[in-house]
Amino acid sequence: MFRLDERLMVYLHRAPVDFRLNINGLATLVQQALGLDPFAACVYVFSNRRRNRVKILGWDLNGFWLLLKRLEEDRFIWPAETAAPTLTVEQLHWLLEGIDIGVVQRHPQRVYQHVG
């Protein structure tokens, strides 16, 4: 079964794509435009020009999954070009929920030597 667990790598395709592309077309984009392996244990996220649709392509042992989300009235907030082209699964969920991941910041990771 296909799972979006914490260890899964998420790659974002920056440019809008023609949503008439199917699994084969998107897998070719992954290979040629992103320079990545479409058969890797990763998911690849694509959007259309109007940013009201998202497709997620993933490989699962013996076949591809293609997930589609279409918004009826709103738009996805696509990360800026300067943001990293990889996301965490948590950031992918935020993107799908309409949260602008470009402005969300975590507290810095701190390492403490002792208490008190």
mmCIF file with all atom_site columns, C-alpha atoms in Angstrom:
data_model
loop_
_atom_site.group_PDB
_atom_site.id
_atom_site.type_symbol
_atom_site.label_atom_id
_atom_site.label_alt_id
_atom_site.label_comp_id
_atom_site.label_asym_id
_atom_site.label_entity_id
_atom_site.label_seq_id
_atom_site.pdbx_PDB_ins_code
_atom_site.Cartn_x
_atom_site.Cartn_y
_atom_site.Cartn_z
_atom_site.occupancy
_atom_site.B_iso_or_equiv
_atom_site.pdbx_formal_charge
_atom_site.auth_seq_id
_atom_site.auth_comp_id
_atom_site.auth_asym_id
_atom_site.auth_atom_id
_atom_site.pdbx_PDB_model_num
ATOM 1   C CA . MET A 1 1   ? 0.000   0.000  0.000   1.00 0.00 ? 1   MET A CA 1
ATOM 2   C CA . PHE A 1 2   ? 1.209   3.499  -0.824  1.00 0.00 ? 2   PHE A CA 1
ATOM 3   C CA . ARG A 1 3   ? 1.924   5.595  2.267   1.00 0.00 ? 3   ARG A CA 1
ATOM 4   C CA . LEU A 1 4   ? 3.002   9.172  2.857   1.00 0.00 ? 4   LEU A CA 1
ATOM 5   C CA . ASP A 1 5   ? 5.179   8.440  5.880   1.00 0.00 ? 5   ASP A CA 1
ATOM 6   C CA . GLU A 1 6   ? 7.768   10.768 7.414   1.00 0.00 ? 6   GLU A CA 1
ATOM 7   C CA . ARG A 1 7   ? 10.749  9.174  5.649   1.00 0.00 ? 7   ARG A CA 1
ATOM 8   C CA . LEU A 1 8   ? 9.335   9.663  2.176   1.00 0.00 ? 8   LEU A CA 1
ATOM 9   C CA . MET A 1 9   ? 11.147  12.224 0.003   1.00 0.00 ? 9   MET A CA 1
ATOM 10  C CA . VAL A 1 10  ? 8.904   14.772 -1.704  1.00 0.00 ? 10  VAL A CA 1
ATOM 11  C CA . TYR A 1 11  ? 10.158  16.587 -4.817  1.00 0.00 ? 11  TYR A CA 1
ATOM 12  C CA . LEU A 1 12  ? 8.391   19.638 -6.166  1.00 0.00 ? 12  LEU A CA 1
ATOM 13  C CA . HIS A 1 13  ? 8.252   20.392 -9.889  1.00 0.00 ? 13  HIS A CA 1
ATOM 14  C CA . ARG A 1 14  ? 8.420   24.197 -10.071 1.00 0.00 ? 14  ARG A CA 1
ATOM 15  C CA . ALA A 1 15  ? 6.969   24.972 -13.472 1.00 0.00 ? 15  ALA A CA 1
ATOM 16  C CA . PRO A 1 16  ? 3.288   24.346 -14.205 1.00 0.00 ? 16  PRO A CA 1
ATOM 17  C CA . VAL A 1 17  ? 2.583   21.248 -16.268 1.00 0.00 ? 17  VAL A CA 1
ATOM 18  C CA . ASP A 1 18  ? -0.082  20.337 -18.786 1.00 0.00 ? 18  ASP A CA 1
ATOM 19  C CA . PHE A 1 19  ? -2.556  18.281 -16.790 1.00 0.00 ? 19  PHE A CA 1
ATOM 20  C CA . ARG A 1 20  ? -3.407  16.157 -19.799 1.00 0.00 ? 20  ARG A CA 1
ATOM 21  C CA . LEU A 1 21  ? -0.123  14.379 -19.005 1.00 0.00 ? 21  LEU A CA 1
ATOM 22  C CA . ASN A 1 22  ? -0.669  10.932 -17.585 1.00 0.00 ? 22  ASN A CA 1
ATOM 23  C CA . ILE A 1 23  ? 1.634   8.681  -15.570 1.00 0.00 ? 23  ILE A CA 1
ATOM 24  C CA . ASN A 1 24  ? 4.043   8.095  -18.465 1.00 0.00 ? 24  ASN A CA 1
ATOM 25  C CA . GLY A 1 25  ? 4.305   11.806 -19.286 1.00 0.00 ? 25  GLY A CA 1
ATOM 26  C CA . LEU A 1 26  ? 4.878   12.790 -15.669 1.00 0.00 ? 26  LEU A CA 1
ATOM 27  C CA . ALA A 1 27  ? 7.451   10.008 -15.182 1.00 0.00 ? 27  ALA A CA 1
ATOM 28  C CA . THR A 1 28  ? 9.286   11.352 -18.243 1.00 0.00 ? 28  THR A CA 1
ATOM 29  C CA . LEU A 1 29  ? 9.232   14.853 -16.720 1.00 0.00 ? 29  LEU A CA 1
ATOM 30  C CA . VAL A 1 30  ? 10.695  13.475 -13.500 1.00 0.00 ? 30  VAL A CA 1
ATOM 31  C CA . GLN A 1 31  ? 13.499  11.829 -15.435 1.00 0.00 ? 31  GLN A CA 1
ATOM 32  C CA . GLN A 1 32  ? 14.260  14.636 -17.908 1.00 0.00 ? 32  GLN A CA 1
ATOM 33  C CA . ALA A 1 33  ? 13.327  17.912 -16.174 1.00 0.00 ? 33  ALA A CA 1
ATOM 34  C CA . LEU A 1 34  ? 14.189  16.986 -12.592 1.00 0.00 ? 34  LEU A CA 1
ATOM 35  C CA . GLY A 1 35  ? 16.949  14.499 -13.400 1.00 0.00 ? 35  GLY A CA 1
ATOM 36  C CA . LEU A 1 36  ? 15.533  12.034 -10.884 1.00 0.00 ? 36  LEU A CA 1
ATOM 37  C CA . ASP A 1 37  ? 14.478  8.385  -10.932 1.00 0.00 ? 37  ASP A CA 1
ATOM 38  C CA . PRO A 1 38  ? 10.681  8.008  -11.212 1.00 0.00 ? 38  PRO A CA 1
ATOM 39  C CA . PHE A 1 39  ? 11.004  4.489  -9.728  1.00 0.00 ? 39  PHE A CA 1
ATOM 40  C CA . ALA A 1 40  ? 12.615  5.741  -6.496  1.00 0.00 ? 40  ALA A CA 1
ATOM 41  C CA . ALA A 1 41  ? 10.799  5.601  -3.170  1.00 0.00 ? 41  ALA A CA 1
ATOM 42  C CA . CYS A 1 42  ? 9.740   9.246  -3.510  1.00 0.00 ? 42  CYS A CA 1
ATOM 43  C CA . VAL A 1 43  ? 6.771   11.290 -4.592  1.00 0.00 ? 43  VAL A CA 1
ATOM 44  C CA . TYR A 1 44  ? 6.810   14.041 -7.189  1.00 0.00 ? 44  TYR A CA 1
ATOM 45  C CA . VAL A 1 45  ? 4.371   16.940 -6.962  1.00 0.00 ? 45  VAL A CA 1
ATOM 46  C CA . PHE A 1 46  ? 3.089   18.853 -10.004 1.00 0.00 ? 46  PHE A CA 1
ATOM 47  C CA . SER A 1 47  ? 0.679   21.734 -10.440 1.00 0.00 ? 47  SER A CA 1
ATOM 48  C CA . ASN A 1 48  ? -1.215  23.272 -13.332 1.00 0.00 ? 48  ASN A CA 1
ATOM 49  C CA . ARG A 1 49  ? -0.869  26.903 -14.454 1.00 0.00 ? 49  ARG A CA 1
ATOM 50  C CA . ARG A 1 50  ? -3.891  28.146 -12.493 1.00 0.00 ? 50  ARG A CA 1
ATOM 51  C CA . ARG A 1 51  ? -2.632  26.356 -9.347  1.00 0.00 ? 51  ARG A CA 1
ATOM 52  C CA . ASN A 1 52  ? -6.048  24.878 -8.637  1.00 0.00 ? 52  ASN A CA 1
ATOM 53  C CA . ARG A 1 53  ? -4.901  21.289 -9.254  1.00 0.00 ? 53  ARG A CA 1
ATOM 54  C CA . VAL A 1 54  ? -2.091  19.158 -7.918  1.00 0.00 ? 54  VAL A CA 1
ATOM 55  C CA . LYS A 1 55  ? -0.940  15.759 -9.127  1.00 0.00 ? 55  LYS A CA 1
ATOM 56  C CA . ILE A 1 56  ? 1.303   13.527 -7.034  1.00 0.00 ? 56  ILE A CA 1
ATOM 57  C CA . LEU A 1 57  ? 3.194   10.704 -8.747  1.00 0.00 ? 57  LEU A CA 1
ATOM 58  C CA . GLY A 1 58  ? 4.721   7.888  -6.731  1.00 0.00 ? 58  GLY A CA 1
ATOM 59  C CA . TRP A 1 59  ? 6.129   4.417  -7.308  1.00 0.00 ? 59  TRP A CA 1
ATOM 60  C CA . ASP A 1 60  ? 5.037   1.537  -5.076  1.00 0.00 ? 60  ASP A CA 1
ATOM 61  C CA . LEU A 1 61  ? 6.943   -1.723 -5.594  1.00 0.00 ? 61  LEU A CA 1
ATOM 62  C CA . ASN A 1 62  ? 5.208   -2.837 -8.797  1.00 0.00 ? 62  ASN A CA 1
ATOM 63  C CA . GLY A 1 63  ? 3.282   0.154  -10.107 1.00 0.00 ? 63  GLY A CA 1
ATOM 64  C CA . PHE A 1 64  ? 2.691   3.885  -10.069 1.00 0.00 ? 64  PHE A CA 1
ATOM 65  C CA . TRP A 1 65  ? 0.199   5.829  -8.000  1.00 0.00 ? 65  TRP A CA 1
ATOM 66  C CA . LEU A 1 66  ? -1.229  9.045  -9.396  1.00 0.00 ? 66  LEU A CA 1
ATOM 67  C CA . LEU A 1 67  ? -3.120  11.206 -6.928  1.00 0.00 ? 67  LEU A CA 1
ATOM 68  C CA . LEU A 1 68  ? -5.063  14.294 -8.016  1.00 0.00 ? 68  LEU A CA 1
ATOM 69  C CA . LYS A 1 69  ? -6.539  17.085 -5.919  1.00 0.00 ? 69  LYS A CA 1
ATOM 70  C CA . ARG A 1 70  ? -8.716  19.725 -7.555  1.00 0.00 ? 70  ARG A CA 1
ATOM 71  C CA . LEU A 1 71  ? -9.834  22.836 -5.705  1.00 0.00 ? 71  LEU A CA 1
ATOM 72  C CA . GLU A 1 72  ? -13.214 24.178 -6.704  1.00 0.00 ? 72  GLU A CA 1
ATOM 73  C CA . GLU A 1 73  ? -12.702 27.866 -5.830  1.00 0.00 ? 73  GLU A CA 1
ATOM 74  C CA . ASP A 1 74  ? -9.322  28.395 -4.179  1.00 0.00 ? 74  ASP A CA 1
ATOM 75  C CA . ARG A 1 75  ? -5.725  28.120 -5.359  1.00 0.00 ? 75  ARG A CA 1
ATOM 76  C CA . PHE A 1 76  ? -2.724  26.269 -3.966  1.00 0.00 ? 76  PHE A CA 1
ATOM 77  C CA . ILE A 1 77  ? 0.003   28.533 -2.627  1.00 0.00 ? 77  ILE A CA 1
ATOM 78  C CA . TRP A 1 78  ? 3.023   27.319 -4.557  1.00 0.00 ? 78  TRP A CA 1
ATOM 79  C CA . PRO A 1 79  ? 6.434   27.843 -2.900  1.00 0.00 ? 79  PRO A CA 1
ATOM 80  C CA . ALA A 1 80  ? 8.628   30.584 -4.336  1.00 0.00 ? 80  ALA A CA 1
ATOM 81  C CA . GLU A 1 81  ? 11.406  29.730 -6.766  1.00 0.00 ? 81  GLU A CA 1
ATOM 82  C CA . THR A 1 82  ? 13.976  30.427 -4.048  1.00 0.00 ? 82  THR A CA 1
ATOM 83  C CA . ALA A 1 83  ? 12.557  27.772 -1.718  1.00 0.00 ? 83  ALA A CA 1
ATOM 84  C CA . ALA A 1 84  ? 14.054  24.292 -1.666  1.00 0.00 ? 84  ALA A CA 1
ATOM 85  C CA . PRO A 1 85  ? 12.677  21.931 -4.353  1.00 0.00 ? 85  PRO A CA 1
ATOM 86  C CA . THR A 1 86  ? 12.230  19.194 -1.747  1.00 0.00 ? 86  THR A CA 1
ATOM 87  C CA . LEU A 1 87  ? 9.582   19.119 0.936   1.00 0.00 ? 87  LEU A CA 1
ATOM 88  C CA . THR A 1 88  ? 8.885   17.037 3.980   1.00 0.00 ? 88  THR A CA 1
ATOM 89  C CA . VAL A 1 89  ? 5.690   15.008 4.047   1.00 0.00 ? 89  VAL A CA 1
ATOM 90  C CA . GLU A 1 90  ? 4.395   17.443 6.666   1.00 0.00 ? 90  GLU A CA 1
ATOM 91  C CA . GLN A 1 91  ? 5.048   20.383 4.313   1.00 0.00 ? 91  GLN A CA 1
ATOM 92  C CA . LEU A 1 92  ? 3.259   18.504 1.524   1.00 0.00 ? 92  LEU A CA 1
ATOM 93  C CA . HIS A 1 93  ? 0.213   18.145 3.766   1.00 0.00 ? 93  HIS A CA 1
ATOM 94  C CA . TRP A 1 94  ? 0.393   21.875 4.532   1.00 0.00 ? 94  TRP A CA 1
ATOM 95  C CA . LEU A 1 95  ? 0.595   22.691 0.814   1.00 0.00 ? 95  LEU A CA 1
ATOM 96  C CA . LEU A 1 96  ? -2.450  20.516 0.129   1.00 0.00 ? 96  LEU A CA 1
ATOM 97  C CA . GLU A 1 97  ? -4.345  22.237 2.950   1.00 0.00 ? 97  GLU A CA 1
ATOM 98  C CA . GLY A 1 98  ? -3.600  25.719 1.568   1.00 0.00 ? 98  GLY A CA 1
ATOM 99  C CA . ILE A 1 99  ? -0.911  26.795 4.018   1.00 0.00 ? 99  ILE A CA 1
ATOM 100 C CA . ASP A 1 100 ? 1.862   28.997 2.619   1.00 0.00 ? 100 ASP A CA 1
ATOM 101 C CA . ILE A 1 101 ? 4.902   26.877 3.474   1.00 0.00 ? 101 ILE A CA 1
ATOM 102 C CA . GLY A 1 102 ? 7.220   29.728 2.493   1.00 0.00 ? 102 GLY A CA 1
ATOM 103 C CA . VAL A 1 103 ? 6.276   31.699 5.614   1.00 0.00 ? 103 VAL A CA 1
ATOM 104 C CA . VAL A 1 104 ? 6.041   28.825 8.107   1.00 0.00 ? 104 VAL A CA 1
ATOM 105 C CA . GLN A 1 105 ? 9.133   28.643 10.290  1.00 0.00 ? 105 GLN A CA 1
ATOM 106 C CA . ARG A 1 106 ? 10.108  26.201 13.005  1.00 0.00 ? 106 ARG A CA 1
ATOM 107 C CA . HIS A 1 107 ? 12.112  26.988 16.078  1.00 0.00 ? 107 HIS A CA 1
ATOM 108 C CA . PRO A 1 108 ? 15.817  26.321 15.478  1.00 0.00 ? 108 PRO A CA 1
ATOM 109 C CA . GLN A 1 109 ? 17.174  22.922 16.514  1.00 0.00 ? 109 GLN A CA 1
ATOM 110 C CA . ARG A 1 110 ? 19.025  23.380 19.786  1.00 0.00 ? 110 ARG A CA 1
ATOM 111 C CA . VAL A 1 111 ? 21.541  21.107 21.473  1.00 0.00 ? 111 VAL A CA 1
ATOM 112 C CA . TYR A 1 112 ? 21.938  21.526 25.210  1.00 0.00 ? 112 TYR A CA 1
ATOM 113 C CA . GLN A 1 113 ? 24.945  20.264 27.148  1.00 0.00 ? 113 GLN A CA 1
ATOM 114 C CA . HIS A 1 114 ? 23.392  20.176 30.614  1.00 0.00 ? 114 HIS A CA 1
ATOM 115 C CA . VAL A 1 115 ? 20.338  21.195 32.613  1.00 0.00 ? 115 VAL A CA 1
ATOM 116 C CA . GLY A 1 116 ? 20.350  24.376 34.677  1.00 0.00 ? 116 GLY A CA 1
#
